């Protein structure tokens, strides 16, 4: 039986939500092994002068705990 753990992190990008999600996974992978999935919980963006400047996602990342 596998033991899985879920952490919640934010990703950020100037290009789009998909890239923000990838950024979150990339950052998590620096300190967490065995990432199995990512669930996008929330989308947000910052706006300046009527234009979207930064895309942000809140992600739940699931990974397998080594035993």
Coordinates of C-alpha atoms in Angstrom, one line a residue, residues 14-64:
X14 CA 3.5 36.3 -16.6
X15 CA 2.3 34.1 -19.5
X16 CA -0.7 32.1 -18.3
X17 CA -2.3 29.8 -15.8
X18 CA -0.9 26.6 -17.4
X19 CA 2.6 28.0 -17.0
X20 CA 1.8 29.1 -13.4
X21 CA 0.8 25.5 -12.7
X22 CA 4.0 24.2 -14.2
X23 CA 6.0 26.6 -12.1
X24 CA 4.3 25.3 -9.0
X25 CA 5.2 21.7 -9.9
X26 CA 8.7 22.7 -10.8
X27 CA 9.3 24.4 -7.5
X28 CA 7.8 21.6 -5.5
X29 CA 9.9 19.0 -7.3
X30 CA 13.0 20.8 -6.0
X31 CA 12.3 19.5 -2.5
X32 CA 9.6 16.8 -2.9
X33 CA 10.1 13.4 -4.7
X34 CA 7.5 11.2 -6.3
X35 CA 5.0 13.8 -7.3
X36 CA 1.9 11.9 -8.7
X37 CA -0.6 14.6 -9.5
X38 CA -1.5 18.3 -9.3
X39 CA -5.0 19.7 -8.8
X40 CA -5.7 23.3 -9.6
X41 CA -7.8 24.6 -6.7
X42 CA -8.0 28.3 -7.7
X43 CA -7.1 30.7 -10.4
X44 CA -6.3 34.4 -9.9
X45 CA -4.6 37.3 -11.7
X46 CA -3.2 40.7 -10.9
X47 CA -4.2 43.6 -13.1
X48 CA -2.4 46.8 -14.0
X49 CA -3.6 49.5 -16.3
X50 CA -6.6 47.3 -17.4
X51 CA -4.4 44.3 -18.4
X52 CA -3.5 41.1 -16.7
X53 CA 0.1 41.2 -15.5
X54 CA 0.5 38.0 -13.5
X55 CA -1.4 34.7 -13.5
X56 CA -1.6 32.8 -10.3
X57 CA -2.9 29.3 -9.3
X58 CA -3.3 27.6 -6.0
X59 CA -2.4 23.9 -6.4
X60 CA -2.7 20.8 -4.4
X61 CA 0.2 18.5 -5.2
X62 CA 0.1 14.8 -4.3
X63 CA 3.2 12.8 -3.8
X64 CA 4.1 9.4 -2.6

